[in-house]
mmCIF file of C-alpha atoms and ligand atoms in Angstrom:
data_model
loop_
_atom_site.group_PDB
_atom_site.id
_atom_site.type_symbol
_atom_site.label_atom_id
_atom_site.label_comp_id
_atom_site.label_asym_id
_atom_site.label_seq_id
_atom_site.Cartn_x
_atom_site.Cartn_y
_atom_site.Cartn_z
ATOM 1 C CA UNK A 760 22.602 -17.553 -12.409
ATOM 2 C CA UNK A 761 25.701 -18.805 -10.391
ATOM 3 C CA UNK A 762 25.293 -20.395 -7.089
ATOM 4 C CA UNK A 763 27.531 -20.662 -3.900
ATOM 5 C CA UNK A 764 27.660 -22.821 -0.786
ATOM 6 C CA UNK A 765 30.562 -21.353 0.621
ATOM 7 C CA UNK A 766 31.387 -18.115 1.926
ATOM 8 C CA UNK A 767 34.953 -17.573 0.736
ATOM 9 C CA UNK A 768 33.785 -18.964 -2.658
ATOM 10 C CA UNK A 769 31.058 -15.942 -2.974
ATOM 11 C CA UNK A 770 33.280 -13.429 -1.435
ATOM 12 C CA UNK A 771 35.892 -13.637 -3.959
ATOM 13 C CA UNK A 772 33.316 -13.889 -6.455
ATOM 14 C CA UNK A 773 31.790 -10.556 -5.537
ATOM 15 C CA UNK A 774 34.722 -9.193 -5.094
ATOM 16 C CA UNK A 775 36.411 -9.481 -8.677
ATOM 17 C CA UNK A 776 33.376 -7.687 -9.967
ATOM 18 C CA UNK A 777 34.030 -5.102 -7.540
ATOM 19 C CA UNK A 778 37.566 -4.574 -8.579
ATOM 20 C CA UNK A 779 36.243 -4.275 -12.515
ATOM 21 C CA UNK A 780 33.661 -1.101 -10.822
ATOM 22 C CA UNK A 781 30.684 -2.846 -10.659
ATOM 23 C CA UNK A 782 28.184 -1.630 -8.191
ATOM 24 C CA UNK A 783 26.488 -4.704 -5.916
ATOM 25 C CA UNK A 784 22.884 -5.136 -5.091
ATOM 26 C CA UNK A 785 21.732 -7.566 -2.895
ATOM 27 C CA UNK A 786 18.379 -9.640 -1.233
ATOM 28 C CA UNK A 787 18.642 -11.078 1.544
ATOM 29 C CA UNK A 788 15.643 -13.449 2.574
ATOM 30 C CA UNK A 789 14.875 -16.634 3.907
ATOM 31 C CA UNK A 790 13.745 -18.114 0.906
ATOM 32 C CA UNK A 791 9.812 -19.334 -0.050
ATOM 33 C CA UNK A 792 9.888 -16.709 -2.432
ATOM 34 C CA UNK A 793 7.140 -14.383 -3.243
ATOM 35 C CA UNK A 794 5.693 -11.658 -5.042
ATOM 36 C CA UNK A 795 7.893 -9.417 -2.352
ATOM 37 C CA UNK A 796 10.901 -10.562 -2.476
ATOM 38 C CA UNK A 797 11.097 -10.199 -6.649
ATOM 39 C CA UNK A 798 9.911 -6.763 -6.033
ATOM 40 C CA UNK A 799 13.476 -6.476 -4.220
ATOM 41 C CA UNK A 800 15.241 -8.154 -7.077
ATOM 42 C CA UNK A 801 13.588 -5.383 -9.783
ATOM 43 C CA UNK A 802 14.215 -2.562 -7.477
ATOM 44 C CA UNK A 803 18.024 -4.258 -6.936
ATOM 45 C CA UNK A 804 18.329 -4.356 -10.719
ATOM 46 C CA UNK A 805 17.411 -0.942 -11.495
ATOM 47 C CA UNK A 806 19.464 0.600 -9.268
ATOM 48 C CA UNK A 807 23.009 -1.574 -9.363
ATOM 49 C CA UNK A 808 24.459 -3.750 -11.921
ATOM 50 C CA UNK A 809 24.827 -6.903 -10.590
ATOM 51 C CA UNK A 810 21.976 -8.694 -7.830
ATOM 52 C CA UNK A 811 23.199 -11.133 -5.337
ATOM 53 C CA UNK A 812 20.499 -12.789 -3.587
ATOM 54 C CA UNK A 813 20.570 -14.926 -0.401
ATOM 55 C CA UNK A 814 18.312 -17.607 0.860
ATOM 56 C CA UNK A 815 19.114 -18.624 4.420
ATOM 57 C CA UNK A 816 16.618 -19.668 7.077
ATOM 58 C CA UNK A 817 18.202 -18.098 10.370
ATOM 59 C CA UNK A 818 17.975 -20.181 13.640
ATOM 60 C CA UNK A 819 18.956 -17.119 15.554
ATOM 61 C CA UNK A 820 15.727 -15.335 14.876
ATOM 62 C CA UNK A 821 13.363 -18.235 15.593
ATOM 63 C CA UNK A 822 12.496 -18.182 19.442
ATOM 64 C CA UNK A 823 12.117 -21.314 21.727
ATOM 65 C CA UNK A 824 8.447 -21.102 20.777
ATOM 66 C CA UNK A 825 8.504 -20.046 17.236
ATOM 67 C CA UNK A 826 9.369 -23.861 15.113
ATOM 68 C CA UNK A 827 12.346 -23.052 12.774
ATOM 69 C CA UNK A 828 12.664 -26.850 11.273
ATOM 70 C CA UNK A 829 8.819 -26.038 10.214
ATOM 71 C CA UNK A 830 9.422 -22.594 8.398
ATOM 72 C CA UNK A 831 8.579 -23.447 4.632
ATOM 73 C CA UNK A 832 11.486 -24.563 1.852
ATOM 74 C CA UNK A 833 11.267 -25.240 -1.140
ATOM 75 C CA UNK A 834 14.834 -24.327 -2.595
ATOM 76 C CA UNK A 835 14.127 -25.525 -6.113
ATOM 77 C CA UNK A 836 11.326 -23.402 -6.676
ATOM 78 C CA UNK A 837 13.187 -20.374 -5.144
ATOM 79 C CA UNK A 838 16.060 -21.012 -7.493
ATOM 80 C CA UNK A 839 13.741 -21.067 -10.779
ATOM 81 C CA UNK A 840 12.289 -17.729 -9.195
ATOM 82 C CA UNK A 841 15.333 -16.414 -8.895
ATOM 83 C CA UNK A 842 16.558 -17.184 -12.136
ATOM 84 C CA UNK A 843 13.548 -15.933 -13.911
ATOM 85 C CA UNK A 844 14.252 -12.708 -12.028
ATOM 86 C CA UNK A 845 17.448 -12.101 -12.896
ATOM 87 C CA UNK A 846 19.075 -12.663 -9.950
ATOM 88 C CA UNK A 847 22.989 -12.729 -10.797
ATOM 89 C CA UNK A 848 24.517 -14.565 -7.591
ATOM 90 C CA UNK A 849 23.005 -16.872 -5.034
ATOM 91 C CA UNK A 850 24.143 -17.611 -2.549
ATOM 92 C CA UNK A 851 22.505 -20.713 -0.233
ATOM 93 C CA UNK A 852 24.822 -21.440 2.790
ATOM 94 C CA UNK A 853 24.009 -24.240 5.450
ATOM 95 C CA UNK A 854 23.346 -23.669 9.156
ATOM 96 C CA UNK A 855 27.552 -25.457 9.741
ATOM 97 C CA UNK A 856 28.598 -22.741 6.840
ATOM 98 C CA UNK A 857 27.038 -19.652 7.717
ATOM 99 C CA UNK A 858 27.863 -20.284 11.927
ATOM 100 C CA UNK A 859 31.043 -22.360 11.366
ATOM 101 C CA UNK A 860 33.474 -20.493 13.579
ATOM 102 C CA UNK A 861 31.114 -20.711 16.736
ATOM 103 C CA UNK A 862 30.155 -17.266 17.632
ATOM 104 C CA UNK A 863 32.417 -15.228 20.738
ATOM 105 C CA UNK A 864 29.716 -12.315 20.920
ATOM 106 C CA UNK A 865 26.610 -10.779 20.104
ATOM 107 C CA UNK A 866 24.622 -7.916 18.573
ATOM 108 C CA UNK A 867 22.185 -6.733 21.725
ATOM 109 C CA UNK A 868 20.072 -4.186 20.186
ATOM 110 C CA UNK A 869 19.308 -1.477 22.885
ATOM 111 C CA UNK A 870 16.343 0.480 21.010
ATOM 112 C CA UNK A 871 13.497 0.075 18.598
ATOM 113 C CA UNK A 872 12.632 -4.051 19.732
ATOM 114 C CA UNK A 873 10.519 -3.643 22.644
ATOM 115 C CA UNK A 874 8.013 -2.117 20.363
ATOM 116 C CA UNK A 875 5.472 -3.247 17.989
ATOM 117 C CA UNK A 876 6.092 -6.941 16.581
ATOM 118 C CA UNK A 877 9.338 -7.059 18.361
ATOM 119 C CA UNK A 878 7.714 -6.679 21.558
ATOM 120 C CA UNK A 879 6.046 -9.965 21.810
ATOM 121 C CA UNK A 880 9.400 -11.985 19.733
ATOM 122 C CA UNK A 881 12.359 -11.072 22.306
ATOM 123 C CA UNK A 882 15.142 -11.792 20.851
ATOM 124 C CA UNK A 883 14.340 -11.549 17.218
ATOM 125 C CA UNK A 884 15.728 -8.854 15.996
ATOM 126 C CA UNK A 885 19.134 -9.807 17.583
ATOM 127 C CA UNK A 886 19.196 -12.665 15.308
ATOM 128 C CA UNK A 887 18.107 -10.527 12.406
ATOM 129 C CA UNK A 888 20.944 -7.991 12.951
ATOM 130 C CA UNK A 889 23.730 -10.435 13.112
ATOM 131 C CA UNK A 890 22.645 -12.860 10.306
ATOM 132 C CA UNK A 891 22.677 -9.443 8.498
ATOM 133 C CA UNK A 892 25.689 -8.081 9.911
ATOM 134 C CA UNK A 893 27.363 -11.131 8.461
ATOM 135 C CA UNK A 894 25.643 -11.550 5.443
ATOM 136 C CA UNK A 895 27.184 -7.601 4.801
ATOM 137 C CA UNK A 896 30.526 -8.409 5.858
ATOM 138 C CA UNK A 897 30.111 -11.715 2.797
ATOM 139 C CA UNK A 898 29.029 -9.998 0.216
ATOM 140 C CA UNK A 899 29.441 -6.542 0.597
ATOM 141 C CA UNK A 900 26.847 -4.777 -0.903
ATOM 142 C CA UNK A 901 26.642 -1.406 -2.459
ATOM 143 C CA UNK A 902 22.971 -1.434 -1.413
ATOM 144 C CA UNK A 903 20.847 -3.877 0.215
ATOM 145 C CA UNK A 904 17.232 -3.941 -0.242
ATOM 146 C CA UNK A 905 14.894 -4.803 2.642
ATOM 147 C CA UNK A 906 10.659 -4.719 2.031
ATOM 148 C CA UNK A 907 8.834 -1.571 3.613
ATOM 149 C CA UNK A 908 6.240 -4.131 4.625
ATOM 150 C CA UNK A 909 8.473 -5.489 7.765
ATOM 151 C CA UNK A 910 9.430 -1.516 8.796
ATOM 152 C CA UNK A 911 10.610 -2.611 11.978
ATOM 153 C CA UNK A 912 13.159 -4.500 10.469
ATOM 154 C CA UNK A 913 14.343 -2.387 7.956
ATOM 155 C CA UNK A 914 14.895 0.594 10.882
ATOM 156 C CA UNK A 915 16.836 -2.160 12.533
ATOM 157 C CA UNK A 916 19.314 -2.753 9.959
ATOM 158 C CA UNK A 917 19.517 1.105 9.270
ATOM 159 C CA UNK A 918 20.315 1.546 13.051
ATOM 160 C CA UNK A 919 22.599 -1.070 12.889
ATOM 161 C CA UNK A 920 24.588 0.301 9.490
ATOM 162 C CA UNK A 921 24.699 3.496 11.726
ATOM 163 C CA UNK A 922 25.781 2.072 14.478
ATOM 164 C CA UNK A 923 28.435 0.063 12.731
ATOM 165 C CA UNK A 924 29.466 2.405 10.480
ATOM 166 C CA UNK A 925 28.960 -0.834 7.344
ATOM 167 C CA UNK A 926 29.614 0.834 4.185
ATOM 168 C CA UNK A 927 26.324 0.267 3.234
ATOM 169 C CA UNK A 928 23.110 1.645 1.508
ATOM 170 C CA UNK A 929 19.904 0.282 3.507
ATOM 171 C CA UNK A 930 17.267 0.479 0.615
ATOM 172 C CA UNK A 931 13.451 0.793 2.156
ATOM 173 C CA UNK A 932 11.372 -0.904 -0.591
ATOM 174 C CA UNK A 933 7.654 0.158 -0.510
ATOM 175 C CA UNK A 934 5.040 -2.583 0.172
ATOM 176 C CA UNK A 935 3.507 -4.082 -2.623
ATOM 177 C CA UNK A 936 -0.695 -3.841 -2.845
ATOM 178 C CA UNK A 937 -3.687 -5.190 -4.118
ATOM 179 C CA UNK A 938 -5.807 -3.550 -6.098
ATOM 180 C CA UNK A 939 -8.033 -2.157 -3.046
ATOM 181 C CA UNK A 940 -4.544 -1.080 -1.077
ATOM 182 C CA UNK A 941 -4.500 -4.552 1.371
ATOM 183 C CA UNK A 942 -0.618 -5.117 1.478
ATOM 184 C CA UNK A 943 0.621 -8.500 -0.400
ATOM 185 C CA UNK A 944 1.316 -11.243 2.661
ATOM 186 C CA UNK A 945 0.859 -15.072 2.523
ATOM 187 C CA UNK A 946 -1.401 -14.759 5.543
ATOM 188 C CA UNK A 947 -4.339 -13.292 3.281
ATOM 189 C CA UNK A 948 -5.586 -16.255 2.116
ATOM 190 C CA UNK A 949 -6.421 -17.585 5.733
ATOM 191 C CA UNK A 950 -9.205 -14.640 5.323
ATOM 192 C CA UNK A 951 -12.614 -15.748 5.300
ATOM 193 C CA UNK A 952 -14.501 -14.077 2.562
ATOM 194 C CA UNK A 953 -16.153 -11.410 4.935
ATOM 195 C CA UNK A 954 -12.577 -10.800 6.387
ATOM 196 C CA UNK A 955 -10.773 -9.918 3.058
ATOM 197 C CA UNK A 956 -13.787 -6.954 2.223
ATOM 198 C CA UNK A 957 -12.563 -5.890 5.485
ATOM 199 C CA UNK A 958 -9.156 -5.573 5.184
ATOM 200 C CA UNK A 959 -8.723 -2.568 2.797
ATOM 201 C CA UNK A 960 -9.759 -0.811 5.694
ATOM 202 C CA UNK A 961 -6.340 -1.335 7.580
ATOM 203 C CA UNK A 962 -4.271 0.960 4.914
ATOM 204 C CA UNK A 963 -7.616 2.963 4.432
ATOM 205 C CA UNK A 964 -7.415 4.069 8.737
ATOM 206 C CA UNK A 965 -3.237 4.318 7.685
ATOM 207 C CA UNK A 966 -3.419 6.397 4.208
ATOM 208 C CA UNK A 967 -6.793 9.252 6.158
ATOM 209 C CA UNK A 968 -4.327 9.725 9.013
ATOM 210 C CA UNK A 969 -1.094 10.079 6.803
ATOM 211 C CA UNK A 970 -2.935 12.773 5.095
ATOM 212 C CA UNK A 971 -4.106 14.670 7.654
ATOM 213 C CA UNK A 972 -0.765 14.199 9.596
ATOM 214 C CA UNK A 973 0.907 15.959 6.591
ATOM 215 C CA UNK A 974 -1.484 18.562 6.509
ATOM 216 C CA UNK A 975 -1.220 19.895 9.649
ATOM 217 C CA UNK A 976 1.513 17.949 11.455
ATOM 218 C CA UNK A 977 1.472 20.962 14.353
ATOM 219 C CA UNK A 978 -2.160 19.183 15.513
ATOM 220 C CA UNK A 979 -0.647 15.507 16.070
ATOM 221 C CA UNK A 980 0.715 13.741 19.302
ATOM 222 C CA UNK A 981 1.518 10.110 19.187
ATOM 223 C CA UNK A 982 -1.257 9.940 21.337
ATOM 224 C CA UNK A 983 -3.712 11.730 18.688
ATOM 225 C CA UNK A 984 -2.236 9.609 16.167
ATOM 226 C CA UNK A 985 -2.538 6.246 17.875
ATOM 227 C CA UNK A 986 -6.239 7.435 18.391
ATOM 228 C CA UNK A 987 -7.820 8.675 14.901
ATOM 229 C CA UNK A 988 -6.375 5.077 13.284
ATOM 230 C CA UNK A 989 -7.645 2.780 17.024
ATOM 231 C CA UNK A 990 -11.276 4.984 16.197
ATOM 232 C CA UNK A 991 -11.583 4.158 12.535
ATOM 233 C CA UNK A 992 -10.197 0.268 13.440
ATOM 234 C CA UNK A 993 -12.940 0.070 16.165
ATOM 235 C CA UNK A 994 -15.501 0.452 13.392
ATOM 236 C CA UNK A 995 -15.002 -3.062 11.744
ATOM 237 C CA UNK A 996 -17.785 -5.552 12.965
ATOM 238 C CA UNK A 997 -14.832 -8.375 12.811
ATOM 239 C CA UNK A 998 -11.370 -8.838 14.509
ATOM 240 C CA UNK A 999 -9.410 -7.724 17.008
ATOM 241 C CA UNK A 1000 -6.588 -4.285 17.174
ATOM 242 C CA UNK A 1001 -3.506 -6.095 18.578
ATOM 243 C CA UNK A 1002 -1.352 -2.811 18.310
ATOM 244 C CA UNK A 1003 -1.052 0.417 16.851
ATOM 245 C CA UNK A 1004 1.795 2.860 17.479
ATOM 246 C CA UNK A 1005 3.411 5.835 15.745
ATOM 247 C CA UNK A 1006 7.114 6.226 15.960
ATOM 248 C CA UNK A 1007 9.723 8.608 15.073
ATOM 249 C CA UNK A 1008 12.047 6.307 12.292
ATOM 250 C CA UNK A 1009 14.205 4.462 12.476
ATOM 251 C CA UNK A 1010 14.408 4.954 16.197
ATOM 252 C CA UNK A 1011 11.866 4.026 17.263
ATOM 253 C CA UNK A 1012 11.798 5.320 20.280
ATOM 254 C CA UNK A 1013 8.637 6.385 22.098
ATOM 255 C CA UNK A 1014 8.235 9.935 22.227
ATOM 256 C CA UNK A 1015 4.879 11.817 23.122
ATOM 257 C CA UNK A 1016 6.029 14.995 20.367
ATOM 258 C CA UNK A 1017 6.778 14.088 17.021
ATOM 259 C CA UNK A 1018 8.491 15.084 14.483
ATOM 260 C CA UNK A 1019 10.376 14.267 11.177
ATOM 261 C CA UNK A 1020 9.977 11.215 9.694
ATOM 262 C CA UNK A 1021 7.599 8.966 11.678
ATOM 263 C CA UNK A 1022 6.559 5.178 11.183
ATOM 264 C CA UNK A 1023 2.411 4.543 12.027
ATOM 265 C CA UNK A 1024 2.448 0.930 12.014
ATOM 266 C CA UNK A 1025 -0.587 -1.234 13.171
ATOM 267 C CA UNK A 1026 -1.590 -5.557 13.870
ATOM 268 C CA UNK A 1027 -4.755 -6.626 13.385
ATOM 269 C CA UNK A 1028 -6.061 -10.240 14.306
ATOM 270 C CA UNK A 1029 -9.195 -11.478 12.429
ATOM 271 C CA UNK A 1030 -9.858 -15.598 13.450
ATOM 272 C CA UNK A 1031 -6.893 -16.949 11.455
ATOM 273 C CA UNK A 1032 -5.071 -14.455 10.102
ATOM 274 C CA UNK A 1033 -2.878 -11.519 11.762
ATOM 275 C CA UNK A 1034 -2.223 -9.056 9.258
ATOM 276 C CA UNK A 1035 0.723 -5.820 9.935
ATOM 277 C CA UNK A 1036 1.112 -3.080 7.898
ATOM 278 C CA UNK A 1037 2.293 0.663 8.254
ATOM 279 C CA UNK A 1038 3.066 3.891 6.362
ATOM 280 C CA UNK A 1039 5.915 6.612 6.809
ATOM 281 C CA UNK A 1040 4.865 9.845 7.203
ATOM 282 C CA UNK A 1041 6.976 13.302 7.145
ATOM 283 C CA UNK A 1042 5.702 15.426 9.778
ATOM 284 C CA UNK A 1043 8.007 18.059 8.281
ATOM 285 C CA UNK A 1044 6.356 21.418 6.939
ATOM 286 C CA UNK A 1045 7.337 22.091 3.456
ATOM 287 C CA UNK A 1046 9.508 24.653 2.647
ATOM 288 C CA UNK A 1047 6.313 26.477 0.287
ATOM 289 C CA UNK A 1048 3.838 25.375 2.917
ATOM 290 C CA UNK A 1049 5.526 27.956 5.129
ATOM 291 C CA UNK A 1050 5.385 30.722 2.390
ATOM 292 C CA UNK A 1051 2.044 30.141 1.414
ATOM 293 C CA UNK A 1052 1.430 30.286 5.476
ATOM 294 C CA UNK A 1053 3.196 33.460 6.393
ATOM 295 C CA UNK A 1054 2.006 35.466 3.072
ATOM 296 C CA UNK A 1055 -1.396 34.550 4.374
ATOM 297 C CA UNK A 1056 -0.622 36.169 7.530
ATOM 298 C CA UNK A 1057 0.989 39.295 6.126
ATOM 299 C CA UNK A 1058 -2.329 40.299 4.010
ATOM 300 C CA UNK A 1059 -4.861 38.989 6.971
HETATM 301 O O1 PAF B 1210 13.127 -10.754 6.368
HETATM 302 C C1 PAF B 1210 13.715 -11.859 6.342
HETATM 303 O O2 PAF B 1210 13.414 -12.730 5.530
HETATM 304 C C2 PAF B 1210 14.828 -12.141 7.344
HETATM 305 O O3 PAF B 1210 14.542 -11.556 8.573
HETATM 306 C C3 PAF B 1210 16.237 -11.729 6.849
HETATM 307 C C4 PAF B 1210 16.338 -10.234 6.642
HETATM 308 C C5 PAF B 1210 16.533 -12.442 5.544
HETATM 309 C C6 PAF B 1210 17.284 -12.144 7.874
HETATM 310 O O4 PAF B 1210 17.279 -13.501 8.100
#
């Protein structure tokens, strides 16, 4: 595995293997690697030949209130993780590197932030989308492979490719599980035992109204939505709903009537641990869905 410091030093890197027609994966994350973040790598290395992987703590995402010198490192570890992975190229600039020339402007995201998390961490995803912007513009990518887990961010960075027009595939990467369907997250073990035989239920509530959703997506408002997953959440004798909220993705922009592809994402607060997750839905008919439909019709 090689590693870089310096911008210019990876970007000439990357780009020689370019020029010989090599296609570029990358992983960008802020290091303390886990079980999610070498799910990216595998899914990187499957689909591209070479996997460039960053590890970058971002002051621009942390707000006032949220302690960025406290956010767990451990860069040795990460770079034995890495290794073991298969990660080709990473790349581990300094706070001086990454923001040397001081920044003359900003990326103000006007939609899809004052919802969900990003509704209580103003300013967040601003940070996000230019540490990304210029992680892009480095290395250049192919594809870049963000987790499912974090949706929000992910439909972020796919607005912001969009908006940008960056040459760039934005690669959704589907949440890994336990066995019983509670998503992967470092928060878990802050569950008490009681807690984590509850917290199945979270993707249970998301996976029933998925289904039905697809079945008949003609019979669901955002409002219905939002309801059948707050009733079945309700039912646990512990913790708290914090949100849940069913969007039309990536925009995310509040709309009564849905339709396409739509994003039912939910927080839950039990005493010490907050716990997120989502699924996307199509809310699409299928193409034989409609023939079995009208043949019905024809013969009734
Ligand atoms: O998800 C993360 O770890 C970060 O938000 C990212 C995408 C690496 C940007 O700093």
């Amino acid at each position: 595995m090689n590693i870089y410091q310096l911008k210019n030093d990876i970007r000439i890197q990357i780009r020689k293997h370019k020029e010989e027609g090599k296609t570029i994966g990358f992983v960008a994350t802020m290091g303390y690697l886990h079980e999610g973040h070498l799910t990216l790598v595998q899914e990187a290395k499957r689909q591209c030949d070479l996997v460039v992987m960053s590890i970058f703590v971002n002051p621009l995402q942390f707000g006032p209130s949220e302690d960025f010198d406290r956010y767990p490192r451990d860069i040795k570890r990460d770079r034995q993780l890495a290794e073991e992975a298969g990660v080709d190229y990473l790349f581990l600039p300094t706070v001086d590197e990454m923001y040397k020339e001081k920044p003359t402007m900003a990326i103000h995201i006007t939609q899809g932030t004052d919802v969900l998390c990003g509704a209580s961490r103003p300013g967040h995803f601003n940070g996000v989308a230019m540490v990304v912007m210029k992680l892009f513009q480095i290395i250049q990518p192919d594809k870049a492979f963000f987790g499912l887990k974090d949706a929000q961010q992910v439909a972020v960075i796919e607005n912001m490719v969009t908006t940008f027009e960056v040459p760039v595939e934005v690669m959704g990467v589907d949440t890994v599980r336990e066995k019983d369907g509670l998503a992967k997250s470092s928060r878990n073990v802050y569950l008490t035992k009681q807690e984590r035989v509850l917290a199945p239920k979270l993707y249970e509530a998301l996976s029933a109204v998925k289904k039905k959703v697809e079945q008949e997506p003609e019979s669901y408002s955002r409002d219905e939505i939002v309801k059948v997953v707050k009733n079945k959440l309700e039912e646990l004798p512990l913790g708290d709903i914090d949100y849940v909220e069913a969007l039309p993705y990536p925009s995310l922009e509040i709309n009564e009537q849905l339709s396409g592809k739509i994003l039912i994402a939910l927080a839950y607060k039990f005493a010490k641990a907050r716990l997120i997750d989502n699924v996307i839905v199509s809310m699409e008919r299928r193409e034989n869905e409609h023939v079995t439909h009208n043949d019905e019709s024809k013969t009734s």
